[in-house]
mmCIF file of C-alpha atoms and ligand atoms in Angstrom:
data_model
loop_
_atom_site.group_PDB
_atom_site.id
_atom_site.type_symbol
_atom_site.label_atom_id
_atom_site.label_comp_id
_atom_site.label_asym_id
_atom_site.label_seq_id
_atom_site.Cartn_x
_atom_site.Cartn_y
_atom_site.Cartn_z
ATOM 1 C CA MET A 30 78.647 65.796 110.012
ATOM 2 C CA ARG A 31 81.318 65.914 106.921
ATOM 3 C CA ARG A 32 84.910 66.538 108.536
ATOM 4 C CA SER A 33 86.985 69.249 106.963
ATOM 5 C CA LYS A 34 90.208 67.103 106.999
ATOM 6 C CA GLN A 35 92.160 70.221 107.564
ATOM 7 C CA LEU A 36 94.123 71.174 110.580
ATOM 8 C CA ILE A 37 96.336 73.642 112.263
ATOM 9 C CA VAL A 38 98.845 72.722 114.568
ATOM 10 C CA LEU A 39 99.450 74.927 117.176
ATOM 11 C CA HIS A 40 102.416 75.452 119.645
ATOM 12 C CA HIS A 41 100.776 74.912 123.053
ATOM 13 C CA CYS A 42 100.471 78.262 124.687
ATOM 14 C CA LEU A 43 98.682 79.920 121.654
ATOM 15 C CA LEU A 44 95.661 77.800 122.987
ATOM 16 C CA ASN A 45 96.668 78.484 126.779
ATOM 17 C CA GLN A 46 99.028 81.485 128.161
ATOM 18 C CA ASN A 47 98.505 79.998 131.377
ATOM 19 C CA ALA A 48 101.818 77.795 130.205
ATOM 20 C CA ARG A 49 104.025 80.673 129.709
ATOM 21 C CA ALA A 50 106.706 81.593 132.010
ATOM 22 C CA LYS A 51 106.144 84.035 134.801
ATOM 23 C CA GLY A 52 105.526 87.402 133.411
ATOM 24 C CA LEU A 53 105.044 86.377 129.685
ATOM 25 C CA ALA A 54 101.451 85.731 129.145
ATOM 26 C CA LYS A 55 100.040 88.057 126.753
ATOM 27 C CA ARG A 56 96.473 87.002 127.294
ATOM 28 C CA SER A 57 94.429 85.728 130.004
ATOM 29 C CA GLY A 58 93.929 82.302 128.089
ATOM 30 C CA ALA A 59 93.922 81.376 124.359
ATOM 31 C CA ILE A 60 94.742 83.720 121.436
ATOM 32 C CA GLU A 61 91.183 84.395 120.684
ATOM 33 C CA GLU A 62 91.882 85.623 116.754
ATOM 34 C CA ILE A 63 93.557 82.343 116.136
ATOM 35 C CA VAL A 64 90.846 80.075 117.671
ATOM 36 C CA GLU A 65 88.286 82.390 115.621
ATOM 37 C CA GLU A 66 89.730 81.741 112.141
ATOM 38 C CA ALA A 67 89.880 77.961 113.089
ATOM 39 C CA LEU A 68 86.593 77.862 113.992
ATOM 40 C CA GLN A 69 85.235 80.274 110.939
ATOM 41 C CA LYS A 70 87.117 77.864 108.589
ATOM 42 C CA GLY A 71 86.042 74.663 109.892
ATOM 43 C CA TRP A 72 89.959 73.958 111.038
ATOM 44 C CA GLY A 73 90.483 71.373 113.356
ATOM 45 C CA ILE A 74 93.255 72.549 115.884
ATOM 46 C CA TYR A 75 95.843 69.941 116.969
ATOM 47 C CA GLN A 76 97.815 71.273 120.289
ATOM 48 C CA ILE A 77 101.783 70.444 120.775
ATOM 49 C CA PRO A 78 102.532 69.713 124.276
ATOM 50 C CA CYS A 79 104.537 72.918 126.153
ATOM 51 C CA PRO A 80 108.035 71.437 126.912
ATOM 52 C CA GLU A 81 109.169 74.104 129.430
ATOM 53 C CA LEU A 82 105.638 73.115 131.381
ATOM 54 C CA ARG A 83 107.029 69.615 131.385
ATOM 55 C CA PHE A 84 110.607 70.398 132.312
ATOM 56 C CA LEU A 85 110.093 73.360 135.097
ATOM 57 C CA GLY A 86 106.505 73.438 135.607
ATOM 58 C CA ALA A 87 104.112 76.620 135.480
ATOM 59 C CA ASP A 88 105.641 78.599 137.788
ATOM 60 C CA ARG A 89 109.128 78.914 136.168
ATOM 61 C CA GLN A 90 111.117 82.039 135.476
ATOM 62 C CA PRO A 91 111.657 82.884 131.928
ATOM 63 C CA LEU A 92 114.886 81.116 130.334
ATOM 64 C CA THR A 93 117.074 81.428 127.217
ATOM 65 C CA LYS A 94 117.852 78.850 124.693
ATOM 66 C CA THR A 95 121.279 78.614 125.663
ATOM 67 C CA ASP A 96 119.693 77.741 129.516
ATOM 68 C CA TYR A 97 117.314 75.236 127.935
ATOM 69 C CA ASN A 98 119.938 73.305 126.070
ATOM 70 C CA VAL A 99 120.908 70.859 127.943
ATOM 71 C CA PRO A 100 120.279 66.652 127.409
ATOM 72 C CA GLU A 101 117.300 66.583 130.050
ATOM 73 C CA PHE A 102 115.437 69.318 128.050
ATOM 74 C CA ARG A 103 116.344 68.109 124.464
ATOM 75 C CA ARG A 104 115.290 64.702 125.569
ATOM 76 C CA ILE A 105 111.633 66.106 126.576
ATOM 77 C CA CYS A 106 111.402 68.083 123.212
ATOM 78 C CA ARG A 107 112.447 64.979 121.165
ATOM 79 C CA GLU A 108 109.725 62.951 123.071
ATOM 80 C CA ILE A 109 107.220 65.557 122.200
ATOM 81 C CA ALA A 110 108.412 65.799 118.422
ATOM 82 C CA LEU A 111 107.955 62.022 118.225
ATOM 83 C CA GLU A 112 104.639 61.899 119.253
ATOM 84 C CA VAL A 113 103.389 64.870 117.371
ATOM 85 C CA ALA A 114 105.134 63.776 114.145
ATOM 86 C CA GLY A 115 103.518 60.144 114.771
ATOM 87 C CA ASP A 116 100.094 61.985 115.039
ATOM 88 C CA LEU A 117 100.371 63.629 111.982
ATOM 89 C CA GLU A 118 101.627 61.094 110.114
ATOM 90 C CA GLU A 119 98.498 59.497 111.150
ATOM 91 C CA PHE A 120 96.430 62.314 109.868
ATOM 92 C CA ALA A 121 98.480 62.579 106.564
ATOM 93 C CA LYS A 122 97.823 59.169 105.902
ATOM 94 C CA ALA A 123 94.334 59.421 106.314
ATOM 95 C CA GLY A 124 94.320 62.308 103.725
ATOM 96 C CA TYR A 125 94.231 65.270 106.338
ATOM 97 C CA GLU A 126 95.719 68.400 105.403
ATOM 98 C CA ILE A 127 98.072 69.951 107.495
ATOM 99 C CA LEU A 128 97.546 73.521 106.612
ATOM 100 C CA LYS A 129 100.362 75.228 109.102
ATOM 101 C CA ILE A 130 102.252 74.541 112.122
ATOM 102 C CA VAL A 131 102.311 78.000 114.445
ATOM 103 C CA GLY A 132 105.201 78.727 116.502
ATOM 104 C CA VAL A 133 106.018 81.652 119.095
ATOM 105 C CA GLU A 134 108.567 83.840 117.729
ATOM 106 C CA GLY A 135 111.387 84.813 120.458
ATOM 107 C CA SER A 136 110.630 81.486 122.508
ATOM 108 C CA PRO A 137 113.730 79.476 123.578
ATOM 109 C CA SER A 138 111.525 76.313 122.478
ATOM 110 C CA CYS A 139 109.179 77.382 119.902
ATOM 111 C CA GLY A 140 110.523 80.087 118.284
ATOM 112 C CA VAL A 141 110.623 79.875 114.128
ATOM 113 C CA ASN A 142 112.636 82.700 112.971
ATOM 114 C CA TYR A 143 113.857 83.956 116.186
ATOM 115 C CA THR A 144 114.895 83.045 119.711
ATOM 116 C CA HIS A 145 116.654 84.172 122.733
ATOM 117 C CA ILE A 146 120.026 83.251 123.544
ATOM 118 C CA LYS A 147 122.474 84.169 126.435
ATOM 119 C CA ILE A 148 125.919 85.592 126.061
ATOM 120 C CA ASP A 149 128.137 86.639 128.950
ATOM 121 C CA GLU A 150 124.976 86.789 131.117
ATOM 122 C CA GLU A 151 123.371 88.847 128.473
ATOM 123 C CA GLU A 152 120.120 88.073 126.834
ATOM 124 C CA MET A 153 119.651 88.893 123.438
ATOM 125 C CA LEU A 154 116.821 88.046 120.586
ATOM 126 C CA VAL A 155 118.686 86.511 117.705
ATOM 127 C CA ARG A 156 117.612 84.806 114.162
ATOM 128 C CA GLY A 157 117.209 80.940 114.985
ATOM 129 C CA GLU A 158 114.716 78.278 115.717
ATOM 130 C CA GLY A 159 114.035 77.132 119.618
ATOM 131 C CA ILE A 160 114.813 73.655 120.609
ATOM 132 C CA LEU A 161 111.272 72.118 119.950
ATOM 133 C CA VAL A 162 110.932 73.459 116.742
ATOM 134 C CA GLU A 163 114.318 72.177 115.943
ATOM 135 C CA GLU A 164 113.524 68.584 116.952
ATOM 136 C CA LEU A 165 110.115 68.644 115.474
ATOM 137 C CA LYS A 166 111.315 69.846 111.965
ATOM 138 C CA ARG A 167 113.829 66.898 112.223
ATOM 139 C CA ALA A 168 110.804 64.379 113.402
ATOM 140 C CA LEU A 169 108.527 65.476 110.446
ATOM 141 C CA LEU A 170 111.474 64.959 107.916
ATOM 142 C CA ASP A 171 112.207 61.678 109.170
ATOM 143 C CA LYS A 172 108.373 60.759 108.306
ATOM 144 C CA GLY A 173 108.588 62.794 104.959
ATOM 145 C CA ILE A 174 105.634 65.370 106.104
ATOM 146 C CA CYS A 175 106.131 68.381 104.851
ATOM 147 C CA ALA A 176 104.475 71.082 106.599
ATOM 148 C CA ARG A 177 104.678 74.941 106.554
ATOM 149 C CA TYR A 178 105.927 76.703 109.569
ATOM 150 C CA TYR A 179 105.011 80.395 110.792
ATOM 151 C CA GLY A 180 106.036 82.147 114.014
ATOM 152 C CA ILE A 181 103.554 84.978 115.234
ATOM 153 C CA LYS A 182 105.090 87.318 117.811
ATOM 154 C CA ILE A 183 102.089 87.556 120.664
ATOM 155 C CA SER A 184 101.023 90.803 121.680
ATOM 156 C CA LYS A 185 98.683 92.131 124.407
ATOM 157 C CA GLU A 186 96.448 93.348 121.683
ATOM 158 C CA ARG A 187 94.151 91.134 119.110
ATOM 159 C CA SER A 188 95.725 91.361 115.687
ATOM 160 C CA LYS A 189 93.598 92.476 112.952
ATOM 161 C CA GLY A 190 93.199 89.738 110.052
HETATM 162 S S1 SF4 B 4 107.642 76.483 125.812
HETATM 163 FE FE1 SF4 B 4 106.378 76.934 123.737
HETATM 164 S S2 SF4 B 4 104.325 76.293 124.295
HETATM 165 FE FE2 SF4 B 4 105.542 76.537 126.085
HETATM 166 S S3 SF4 B 4 105.181 78.374 127.006
HETATM 167 FE FE3 SF4 B 4 107.084 78.493 125.836
HETATM 168 S S4 SF4 B 4 106.406 79.205 123.704
HETATM 169 FE FE4 SF4 B 4 104.702 78.462 124.706
#
């Protein structure tokens, strides 16, 4: 079988909503329409590990970027970013096309354009990147890998097209 040599890179919970903090899962498992598009088009799917799962486990409460912005969590994100950038570098060297990296809007870790912060104990959605996205963009830049980043807002209903 000939390889398509085309990849999409997904932040973890787009394939596994079980990884989300308590109360935040929007689907029972994967986001079906993302998987279906990849299957139809013959794209490979690269799944980025979930940093919050590594830091606080699967039973964690939802927190904000303000809460997660501590050295230990940054270290975990940096490690994941270096690992992912290393893998993508190998694919790029072998002539694979990294079509896009897809993050999760609003996430303190994986938000691309929007993230949640806390000011005076009040949570708010603001423009900005999550911590893993910041670290991954830096790691990819260091390796000279140019990748387009998209953020999606996951809903309970399947999106059309
Ligand atoms: S940290 Fe990222 S991958 Fe993990 S549940 Fe949150 S948005 Fe999904």
